[in-house]
GROMACS .gro file of N, CA and C in nm:
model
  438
    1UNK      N    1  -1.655   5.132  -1.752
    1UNK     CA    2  -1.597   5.133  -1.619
    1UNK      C    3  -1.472   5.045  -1.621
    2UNK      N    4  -1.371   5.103  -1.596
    2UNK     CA    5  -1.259   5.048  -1.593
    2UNK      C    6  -1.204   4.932  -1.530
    3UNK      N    7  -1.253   4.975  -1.413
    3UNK     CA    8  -1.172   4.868  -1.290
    3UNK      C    9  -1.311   4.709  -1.296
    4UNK      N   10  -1.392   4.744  -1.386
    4UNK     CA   11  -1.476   4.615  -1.373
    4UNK      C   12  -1.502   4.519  -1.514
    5UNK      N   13  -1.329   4.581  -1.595
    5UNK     CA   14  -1.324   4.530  -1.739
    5UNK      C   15  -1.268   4.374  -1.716
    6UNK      N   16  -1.332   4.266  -1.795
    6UNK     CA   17  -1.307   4.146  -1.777
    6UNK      C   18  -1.163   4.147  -1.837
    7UNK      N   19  -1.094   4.164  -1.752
    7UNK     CA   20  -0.930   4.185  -1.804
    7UNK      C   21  -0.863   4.089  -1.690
    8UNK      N   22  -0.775   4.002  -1.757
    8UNK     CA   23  -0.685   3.944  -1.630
    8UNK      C   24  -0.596   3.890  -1.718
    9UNK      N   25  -0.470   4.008  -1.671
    9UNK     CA   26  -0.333   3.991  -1.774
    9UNK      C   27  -0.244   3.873  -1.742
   10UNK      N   28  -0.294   3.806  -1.636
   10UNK     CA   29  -0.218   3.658  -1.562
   10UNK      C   30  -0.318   3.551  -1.583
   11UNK      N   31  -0.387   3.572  -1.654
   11UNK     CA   32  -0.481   3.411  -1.677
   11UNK      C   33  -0.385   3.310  -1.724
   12UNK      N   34  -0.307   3.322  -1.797
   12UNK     CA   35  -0.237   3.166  -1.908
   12UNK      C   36  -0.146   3.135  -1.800
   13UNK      N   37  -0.050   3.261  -1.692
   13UNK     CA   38   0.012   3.178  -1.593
   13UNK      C   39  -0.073   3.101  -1.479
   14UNK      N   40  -0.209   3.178  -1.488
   14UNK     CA   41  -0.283   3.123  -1.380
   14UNK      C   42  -0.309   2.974  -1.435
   15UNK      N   43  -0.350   2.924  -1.563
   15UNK     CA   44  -0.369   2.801  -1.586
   15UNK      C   45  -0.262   2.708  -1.609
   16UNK      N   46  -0.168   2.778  -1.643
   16UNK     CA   47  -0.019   2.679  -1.642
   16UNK      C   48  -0.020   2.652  -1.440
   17UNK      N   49  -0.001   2.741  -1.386
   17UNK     CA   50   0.028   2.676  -1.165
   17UNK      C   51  -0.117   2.560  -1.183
   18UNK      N   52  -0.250   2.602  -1.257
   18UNK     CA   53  -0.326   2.504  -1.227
   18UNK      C   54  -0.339   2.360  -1.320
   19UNK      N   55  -0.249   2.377  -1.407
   19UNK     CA   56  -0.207   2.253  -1.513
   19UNK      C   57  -0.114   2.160  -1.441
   20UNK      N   58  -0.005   2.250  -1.411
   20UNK     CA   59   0.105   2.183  -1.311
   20UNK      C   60   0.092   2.125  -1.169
   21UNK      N   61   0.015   2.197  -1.092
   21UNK     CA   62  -0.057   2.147  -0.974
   21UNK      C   63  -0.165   2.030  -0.979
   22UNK      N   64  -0.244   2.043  -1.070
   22UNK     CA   65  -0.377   1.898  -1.069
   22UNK      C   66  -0.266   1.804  -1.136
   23UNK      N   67  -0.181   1.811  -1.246
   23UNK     CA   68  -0.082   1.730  -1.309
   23UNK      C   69  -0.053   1.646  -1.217
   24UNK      N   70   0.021   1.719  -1.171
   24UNK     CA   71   0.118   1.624  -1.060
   24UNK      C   72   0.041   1.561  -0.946
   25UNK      N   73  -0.092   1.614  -0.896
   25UNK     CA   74  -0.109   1.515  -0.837
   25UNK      C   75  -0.208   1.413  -0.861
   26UNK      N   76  -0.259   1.407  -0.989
   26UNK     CA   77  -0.261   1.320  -1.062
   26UNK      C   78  -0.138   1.191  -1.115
   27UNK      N   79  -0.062   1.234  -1.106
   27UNK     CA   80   0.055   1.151  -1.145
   27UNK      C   81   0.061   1.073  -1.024
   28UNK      N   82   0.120   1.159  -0.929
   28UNK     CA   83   0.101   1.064  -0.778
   28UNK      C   84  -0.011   1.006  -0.764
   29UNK      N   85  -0.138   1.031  -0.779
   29UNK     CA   86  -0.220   0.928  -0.736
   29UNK      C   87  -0.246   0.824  -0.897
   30UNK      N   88  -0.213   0.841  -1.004
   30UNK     CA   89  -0.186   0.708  -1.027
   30UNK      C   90  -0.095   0.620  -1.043
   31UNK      N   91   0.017   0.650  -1.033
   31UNK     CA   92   0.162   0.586  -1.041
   31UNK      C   93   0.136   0.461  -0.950
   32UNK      N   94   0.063   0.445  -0.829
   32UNK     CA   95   0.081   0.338  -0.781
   32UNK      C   96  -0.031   0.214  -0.805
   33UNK      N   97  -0.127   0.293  -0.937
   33UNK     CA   98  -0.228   0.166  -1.006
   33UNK      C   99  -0.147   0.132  -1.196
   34UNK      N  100  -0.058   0.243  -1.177
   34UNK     CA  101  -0.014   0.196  -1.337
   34UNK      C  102   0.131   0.107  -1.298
   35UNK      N  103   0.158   0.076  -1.118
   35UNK     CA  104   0.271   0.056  -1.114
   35UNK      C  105   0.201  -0.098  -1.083
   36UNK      N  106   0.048  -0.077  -1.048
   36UNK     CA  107   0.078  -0.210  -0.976
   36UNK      C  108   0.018  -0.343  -1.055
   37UNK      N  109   0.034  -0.350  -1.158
   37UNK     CA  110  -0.001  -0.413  -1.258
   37UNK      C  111  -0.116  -0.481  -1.249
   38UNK      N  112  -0.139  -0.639  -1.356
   38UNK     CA  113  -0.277  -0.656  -1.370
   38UNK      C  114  -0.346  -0.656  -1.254
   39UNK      N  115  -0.329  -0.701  -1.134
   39UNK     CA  116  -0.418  -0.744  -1.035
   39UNK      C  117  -0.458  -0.596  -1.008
   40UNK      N  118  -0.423  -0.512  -0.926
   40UNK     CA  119  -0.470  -0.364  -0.944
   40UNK      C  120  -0.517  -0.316  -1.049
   41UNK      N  121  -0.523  -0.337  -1.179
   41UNK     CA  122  -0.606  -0.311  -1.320
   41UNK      C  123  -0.722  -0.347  -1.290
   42UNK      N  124  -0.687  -0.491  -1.268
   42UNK     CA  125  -0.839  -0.556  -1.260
   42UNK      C  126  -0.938  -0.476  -1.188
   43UNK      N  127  -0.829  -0.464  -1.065
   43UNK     CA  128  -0.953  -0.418  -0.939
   43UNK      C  129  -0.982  -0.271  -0.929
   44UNK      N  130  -0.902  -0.236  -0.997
   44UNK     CA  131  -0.985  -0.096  -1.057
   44UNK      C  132  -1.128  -0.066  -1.159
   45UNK      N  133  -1.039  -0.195  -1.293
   45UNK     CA  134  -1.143  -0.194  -1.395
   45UNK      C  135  -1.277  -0.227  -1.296
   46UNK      N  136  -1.284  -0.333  -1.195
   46UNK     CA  137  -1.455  -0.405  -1.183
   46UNK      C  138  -1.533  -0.316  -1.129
   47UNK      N  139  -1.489  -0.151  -1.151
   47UNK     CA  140  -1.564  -0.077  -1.170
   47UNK      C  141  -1.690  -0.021  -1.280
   48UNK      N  142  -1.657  -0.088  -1.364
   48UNK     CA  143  -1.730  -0.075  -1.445
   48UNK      C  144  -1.838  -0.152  -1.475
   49UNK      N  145  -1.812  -0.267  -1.374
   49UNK     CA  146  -1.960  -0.352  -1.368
   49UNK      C  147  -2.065  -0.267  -1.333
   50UNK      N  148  -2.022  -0.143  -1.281
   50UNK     CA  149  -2.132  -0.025  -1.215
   50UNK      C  150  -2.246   0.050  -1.308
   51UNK      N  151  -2.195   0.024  -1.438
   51UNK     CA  152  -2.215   0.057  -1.587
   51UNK      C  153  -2.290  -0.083  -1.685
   52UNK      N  154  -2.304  -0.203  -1.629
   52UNK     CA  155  -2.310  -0.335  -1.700
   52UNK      C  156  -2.184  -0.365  -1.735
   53UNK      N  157  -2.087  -0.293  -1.756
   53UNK     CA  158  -1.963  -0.376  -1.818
   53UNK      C  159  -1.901  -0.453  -1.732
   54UNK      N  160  -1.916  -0.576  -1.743
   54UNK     CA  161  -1.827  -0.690  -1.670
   54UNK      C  162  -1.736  -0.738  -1.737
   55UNK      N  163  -1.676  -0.744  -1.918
   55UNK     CA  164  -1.567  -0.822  -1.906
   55UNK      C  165  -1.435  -0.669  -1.949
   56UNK      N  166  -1.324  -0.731  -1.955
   56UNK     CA  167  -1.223  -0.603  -2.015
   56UNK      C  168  -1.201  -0.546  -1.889
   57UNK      N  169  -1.218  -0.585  -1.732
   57UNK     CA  170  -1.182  -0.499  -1.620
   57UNK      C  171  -1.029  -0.491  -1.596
   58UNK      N  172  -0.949  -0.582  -1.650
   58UNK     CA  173  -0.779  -0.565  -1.631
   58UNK      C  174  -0.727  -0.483  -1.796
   59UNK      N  175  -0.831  -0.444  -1.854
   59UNK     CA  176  -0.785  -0.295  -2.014
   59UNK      C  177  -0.857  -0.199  -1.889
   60UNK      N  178  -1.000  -0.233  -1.879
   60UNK     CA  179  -1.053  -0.089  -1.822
   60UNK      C  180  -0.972  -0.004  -1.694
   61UNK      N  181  -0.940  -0.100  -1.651
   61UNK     CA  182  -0.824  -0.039  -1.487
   61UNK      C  183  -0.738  -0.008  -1.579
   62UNK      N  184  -0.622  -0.070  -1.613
   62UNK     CA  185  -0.530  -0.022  -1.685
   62UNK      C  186  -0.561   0.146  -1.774
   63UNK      N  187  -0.668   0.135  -1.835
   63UNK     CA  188  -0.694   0.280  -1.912
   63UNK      C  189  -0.730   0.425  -1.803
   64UNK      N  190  -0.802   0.368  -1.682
   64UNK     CA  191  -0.773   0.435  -1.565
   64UNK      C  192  -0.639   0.505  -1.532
   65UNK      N  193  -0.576   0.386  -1.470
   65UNK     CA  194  -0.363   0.396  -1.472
   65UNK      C  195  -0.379   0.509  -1.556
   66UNK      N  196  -0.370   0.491  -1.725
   66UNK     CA  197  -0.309   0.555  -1.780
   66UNK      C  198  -0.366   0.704  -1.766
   67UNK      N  199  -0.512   0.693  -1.800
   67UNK     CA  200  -0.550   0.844  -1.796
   67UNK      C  201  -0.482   0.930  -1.657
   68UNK      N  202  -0.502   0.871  -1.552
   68UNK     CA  203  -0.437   0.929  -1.438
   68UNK      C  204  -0.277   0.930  -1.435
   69UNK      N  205  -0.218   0.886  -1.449
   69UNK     CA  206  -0.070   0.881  -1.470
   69UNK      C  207  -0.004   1.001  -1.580
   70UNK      N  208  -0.020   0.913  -1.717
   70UNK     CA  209  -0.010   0.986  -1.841
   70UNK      C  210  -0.084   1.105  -1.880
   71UNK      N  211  -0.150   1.104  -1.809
   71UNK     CA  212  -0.293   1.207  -1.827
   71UNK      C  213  -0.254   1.324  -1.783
   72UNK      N  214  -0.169   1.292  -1.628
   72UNK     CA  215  -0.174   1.391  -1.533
   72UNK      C  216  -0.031   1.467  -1.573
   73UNK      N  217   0.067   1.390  -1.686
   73UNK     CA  218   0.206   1.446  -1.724
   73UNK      C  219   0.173   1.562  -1.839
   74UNK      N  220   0.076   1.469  -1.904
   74UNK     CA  221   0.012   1.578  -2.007
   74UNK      C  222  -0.037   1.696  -1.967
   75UNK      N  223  -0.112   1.678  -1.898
   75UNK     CA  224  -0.204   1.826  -1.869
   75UNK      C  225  -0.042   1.927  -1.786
   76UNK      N  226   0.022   1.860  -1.724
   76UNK     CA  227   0.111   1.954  -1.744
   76UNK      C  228   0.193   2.004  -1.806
   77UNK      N  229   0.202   1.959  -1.911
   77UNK     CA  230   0.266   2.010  -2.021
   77UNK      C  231   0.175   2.083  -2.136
   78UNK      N  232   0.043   2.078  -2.144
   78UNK     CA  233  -0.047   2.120  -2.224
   78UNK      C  234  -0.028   2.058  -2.333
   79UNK      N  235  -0.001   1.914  -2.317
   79UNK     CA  236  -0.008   1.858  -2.484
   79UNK      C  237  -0.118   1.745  -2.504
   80UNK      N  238  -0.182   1.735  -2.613
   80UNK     CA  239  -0.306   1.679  -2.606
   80UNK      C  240  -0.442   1.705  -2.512
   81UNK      N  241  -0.421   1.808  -2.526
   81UNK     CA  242  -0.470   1.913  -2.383
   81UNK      C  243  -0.635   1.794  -2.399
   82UNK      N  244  -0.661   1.852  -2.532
   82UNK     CA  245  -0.830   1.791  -2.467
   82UNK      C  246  -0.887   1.632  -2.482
   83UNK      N  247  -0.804   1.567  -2.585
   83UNK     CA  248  -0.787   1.460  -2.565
   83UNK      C  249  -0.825   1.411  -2.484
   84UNK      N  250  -0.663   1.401  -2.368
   84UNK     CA  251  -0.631   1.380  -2.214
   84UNK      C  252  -0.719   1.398  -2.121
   85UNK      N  253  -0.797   1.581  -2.122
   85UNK     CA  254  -0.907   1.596  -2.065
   85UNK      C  255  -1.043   1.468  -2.082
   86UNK      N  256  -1.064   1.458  -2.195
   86UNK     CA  257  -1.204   1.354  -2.217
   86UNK      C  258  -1.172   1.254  -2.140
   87UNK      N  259  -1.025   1.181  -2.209
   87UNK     CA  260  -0.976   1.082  -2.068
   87UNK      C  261  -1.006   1.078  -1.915
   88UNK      N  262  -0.931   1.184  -1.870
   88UNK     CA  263  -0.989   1.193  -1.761
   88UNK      C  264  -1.124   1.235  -1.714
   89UNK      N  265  -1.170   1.316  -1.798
   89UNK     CA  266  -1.354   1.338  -1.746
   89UNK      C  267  -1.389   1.211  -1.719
   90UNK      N  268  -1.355   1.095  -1.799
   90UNK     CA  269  -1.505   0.957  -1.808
   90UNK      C  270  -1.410   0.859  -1.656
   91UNK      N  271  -1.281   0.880  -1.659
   91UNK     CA  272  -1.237   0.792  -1.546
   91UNK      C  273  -1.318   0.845  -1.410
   92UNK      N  274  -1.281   1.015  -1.374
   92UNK     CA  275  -1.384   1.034  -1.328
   92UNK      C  276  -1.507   1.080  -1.268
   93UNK      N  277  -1.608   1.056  -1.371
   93UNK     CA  278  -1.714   0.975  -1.410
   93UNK      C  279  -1.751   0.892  -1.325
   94UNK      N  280  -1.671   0.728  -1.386
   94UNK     CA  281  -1.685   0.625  -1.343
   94UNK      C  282  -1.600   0.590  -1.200
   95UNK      N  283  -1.532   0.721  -1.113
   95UNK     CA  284  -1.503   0.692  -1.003
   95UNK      C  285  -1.638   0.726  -0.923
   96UNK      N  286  -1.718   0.859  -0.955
   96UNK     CA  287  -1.785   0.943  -0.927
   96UNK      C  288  -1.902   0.784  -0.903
   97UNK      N  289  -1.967   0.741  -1.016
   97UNK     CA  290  -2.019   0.629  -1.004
   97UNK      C  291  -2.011   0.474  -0.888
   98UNK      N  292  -1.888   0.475  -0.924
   98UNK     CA  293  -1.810   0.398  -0.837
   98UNK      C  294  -1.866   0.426  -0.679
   99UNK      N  295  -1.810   0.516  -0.664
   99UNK     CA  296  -1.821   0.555  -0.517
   99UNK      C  297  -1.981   0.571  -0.471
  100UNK      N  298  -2.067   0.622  -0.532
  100UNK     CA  299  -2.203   0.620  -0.514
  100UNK      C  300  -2.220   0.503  -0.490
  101UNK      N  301  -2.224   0.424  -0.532
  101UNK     CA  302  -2.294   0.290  -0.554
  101UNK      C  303  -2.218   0.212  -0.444
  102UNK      N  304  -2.114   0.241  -0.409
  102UNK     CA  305  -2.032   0.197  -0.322
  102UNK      C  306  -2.118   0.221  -0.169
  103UNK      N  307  -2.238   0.329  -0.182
  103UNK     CA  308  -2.292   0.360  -0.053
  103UNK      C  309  -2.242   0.480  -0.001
  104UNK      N  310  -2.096   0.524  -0.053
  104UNK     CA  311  -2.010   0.651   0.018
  104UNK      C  312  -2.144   0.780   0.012
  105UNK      N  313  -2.240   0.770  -0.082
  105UNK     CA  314  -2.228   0.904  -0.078
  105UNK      C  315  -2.200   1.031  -0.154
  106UNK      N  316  -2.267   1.147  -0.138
  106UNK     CA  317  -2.171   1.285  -0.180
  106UNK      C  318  -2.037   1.239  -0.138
  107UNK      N  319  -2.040   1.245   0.009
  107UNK     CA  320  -1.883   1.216   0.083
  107UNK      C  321  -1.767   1.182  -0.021
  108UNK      N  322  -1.792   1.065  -0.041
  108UNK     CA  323  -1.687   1.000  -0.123
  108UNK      C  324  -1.686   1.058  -0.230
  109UNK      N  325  -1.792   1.093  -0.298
  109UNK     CA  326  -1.772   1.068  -0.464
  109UNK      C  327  -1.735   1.271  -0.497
  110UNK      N  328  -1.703   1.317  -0.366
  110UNK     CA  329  -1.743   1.440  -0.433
  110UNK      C  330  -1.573   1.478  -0.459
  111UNK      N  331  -1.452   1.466  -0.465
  111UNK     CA  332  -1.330   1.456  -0.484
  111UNK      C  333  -1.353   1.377  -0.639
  112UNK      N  334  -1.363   1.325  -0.657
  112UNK     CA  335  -1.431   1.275  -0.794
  112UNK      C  336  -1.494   1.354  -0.889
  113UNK      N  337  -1.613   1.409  -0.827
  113UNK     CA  338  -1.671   1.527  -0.917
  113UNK      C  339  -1.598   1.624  -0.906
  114UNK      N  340  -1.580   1.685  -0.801
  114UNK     CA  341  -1.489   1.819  -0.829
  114UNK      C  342  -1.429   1.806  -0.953
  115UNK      N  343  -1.261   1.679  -0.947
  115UNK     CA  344  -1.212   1.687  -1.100
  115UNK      C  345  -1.252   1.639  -1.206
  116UNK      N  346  -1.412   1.597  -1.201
  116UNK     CA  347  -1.485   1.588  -1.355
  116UNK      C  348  -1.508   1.685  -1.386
  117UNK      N  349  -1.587   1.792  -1.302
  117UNK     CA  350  -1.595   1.974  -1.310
  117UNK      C  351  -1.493   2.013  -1.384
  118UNK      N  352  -1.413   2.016  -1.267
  118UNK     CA  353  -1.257   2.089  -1.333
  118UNK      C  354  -1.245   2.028  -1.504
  119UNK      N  355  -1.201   1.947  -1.525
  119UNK     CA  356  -1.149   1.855  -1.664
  119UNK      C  357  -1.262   1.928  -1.752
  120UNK      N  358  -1.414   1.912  -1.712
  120UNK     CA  359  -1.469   1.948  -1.795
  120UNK      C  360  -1.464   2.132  -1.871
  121UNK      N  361  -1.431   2.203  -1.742
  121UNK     CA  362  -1.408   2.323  -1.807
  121UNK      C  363  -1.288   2.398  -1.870
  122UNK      N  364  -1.227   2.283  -1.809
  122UNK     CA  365  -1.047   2.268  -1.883
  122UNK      C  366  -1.076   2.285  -1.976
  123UNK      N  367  -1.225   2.200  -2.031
  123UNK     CA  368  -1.190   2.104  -2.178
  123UNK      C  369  -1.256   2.209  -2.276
  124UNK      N  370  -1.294   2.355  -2.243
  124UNK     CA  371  -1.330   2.461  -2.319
  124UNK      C  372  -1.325   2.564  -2.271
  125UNK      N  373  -1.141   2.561  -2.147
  125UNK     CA  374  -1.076   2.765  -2.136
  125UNK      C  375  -0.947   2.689  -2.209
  126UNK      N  376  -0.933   2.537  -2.261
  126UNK     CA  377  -0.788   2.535  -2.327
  126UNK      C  378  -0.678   2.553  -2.247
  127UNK      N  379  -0.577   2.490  -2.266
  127UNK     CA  380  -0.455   2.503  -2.208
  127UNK      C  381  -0.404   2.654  -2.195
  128UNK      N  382  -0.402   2.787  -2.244
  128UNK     CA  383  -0.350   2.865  -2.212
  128UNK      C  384  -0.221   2.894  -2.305
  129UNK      N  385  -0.161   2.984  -2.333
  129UNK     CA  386  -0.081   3.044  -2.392
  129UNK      C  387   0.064   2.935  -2.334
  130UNK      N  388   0.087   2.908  -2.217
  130UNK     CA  389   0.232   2.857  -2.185
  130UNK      C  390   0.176   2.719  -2.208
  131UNK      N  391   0.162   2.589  -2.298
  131UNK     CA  392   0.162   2.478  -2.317
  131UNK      C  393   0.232   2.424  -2.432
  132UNK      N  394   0.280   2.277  -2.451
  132UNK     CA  395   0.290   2.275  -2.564
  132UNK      C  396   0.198   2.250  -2.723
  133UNK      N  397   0.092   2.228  -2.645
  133UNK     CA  398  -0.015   2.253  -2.749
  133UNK      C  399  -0.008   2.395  -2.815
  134UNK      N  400  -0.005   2.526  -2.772
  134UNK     CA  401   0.002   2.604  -2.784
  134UNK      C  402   0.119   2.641  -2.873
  135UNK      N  403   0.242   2.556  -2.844
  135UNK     CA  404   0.412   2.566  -2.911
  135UNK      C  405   0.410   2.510  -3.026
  136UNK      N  406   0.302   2.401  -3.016
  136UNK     CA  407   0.275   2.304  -3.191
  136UNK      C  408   0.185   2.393  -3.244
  137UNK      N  409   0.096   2.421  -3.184
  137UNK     CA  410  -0.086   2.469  -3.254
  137UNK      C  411  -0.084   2.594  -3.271
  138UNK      N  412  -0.029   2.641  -3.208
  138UNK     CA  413  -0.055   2.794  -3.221
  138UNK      C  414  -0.203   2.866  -3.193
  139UNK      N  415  -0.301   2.759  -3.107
  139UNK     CA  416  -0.440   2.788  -3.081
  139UNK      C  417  -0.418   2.898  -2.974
  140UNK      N  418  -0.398   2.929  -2.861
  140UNK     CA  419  -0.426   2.970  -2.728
  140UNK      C  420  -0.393   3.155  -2.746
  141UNK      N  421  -0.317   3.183  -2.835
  141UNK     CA  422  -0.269   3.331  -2.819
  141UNK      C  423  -0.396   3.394  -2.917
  142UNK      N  424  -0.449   3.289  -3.010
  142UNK     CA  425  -0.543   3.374  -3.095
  142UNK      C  426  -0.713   3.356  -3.030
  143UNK      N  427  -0.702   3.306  -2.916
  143UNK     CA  428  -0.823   3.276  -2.870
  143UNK      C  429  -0.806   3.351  -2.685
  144UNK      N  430  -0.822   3.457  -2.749
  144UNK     CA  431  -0.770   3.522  -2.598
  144UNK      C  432  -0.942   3.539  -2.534
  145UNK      N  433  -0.921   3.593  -2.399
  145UNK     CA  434  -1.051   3.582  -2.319
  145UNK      C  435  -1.091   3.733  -2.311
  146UNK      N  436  -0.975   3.830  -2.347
  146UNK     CA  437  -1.017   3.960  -2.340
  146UNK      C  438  -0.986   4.013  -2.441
   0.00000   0.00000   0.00000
């Protein structure tokens, strides 16, 4: 049956608008913890006391910053595609955590899970034919979905 063949000749542009779209606003929402140096590190990292980890909270914020910042330039460009992804899965993770424990709730923490979801299935449909992973690797055109 024709019209119900798993065919979709716009998937790689469909994941490049959704590389470029979570990208960027990823970038915006961390630019103003990778801008705001240690004291915002910190108070990001003492999230991880949520986990037992109490010391390393001004590296652990900071690695936050970066995954969200750097993270979010990458995924739009498709370079270090899954890397970047793992990055961001465990930040969050540990926002997802964060916010629970915080009392929020689904409420809070579920903007959190959503993009652990997302990241996570990023992290095995691959960047897509338009990345530069794809321009170095040459993975995405030989791993087609149809």
């Amino acid at each position: 049956m024709a019209p119900l063949r798993n065919y979709y000749p716009y998937q790689h542009a469909g994941l490049l608008l959704l590389r470029i779209g979570i990208g960027f606003m990823f970038i915006l929402h961390g630019w103003p913890k990778i801008t705001g140096g240690k004291e915002m590190w910190a108070m990001v990292g003492a999230a991880m006391a949520n986990v037992g980890i109490t010391s390393g909270a001004t590296f652990f914020g900071f690695m936050a910053a970066f995954a969200e910042t750097v993270g979010g330039l990458f995924l739009m460009l498709g370079l270090l595609f899954r890397p970047i992804l793992v990055l961001l899965f465990i930040t969050m993770v540990m926002a997802s955590i964060h916010h629970f424990t915080a009392g929020e709730g689904i409420n809070g923490a579920s903007h959190a899970l959503e993009m652990a979801i997302l990241f996570l299935s990023l992290f095995f449909i691959g960047p897509g034919r338009y990345s530069l992973d794809e321009k170095l690797l040459g993975n995405a055109s030989k791993n087609r979905l149809y």
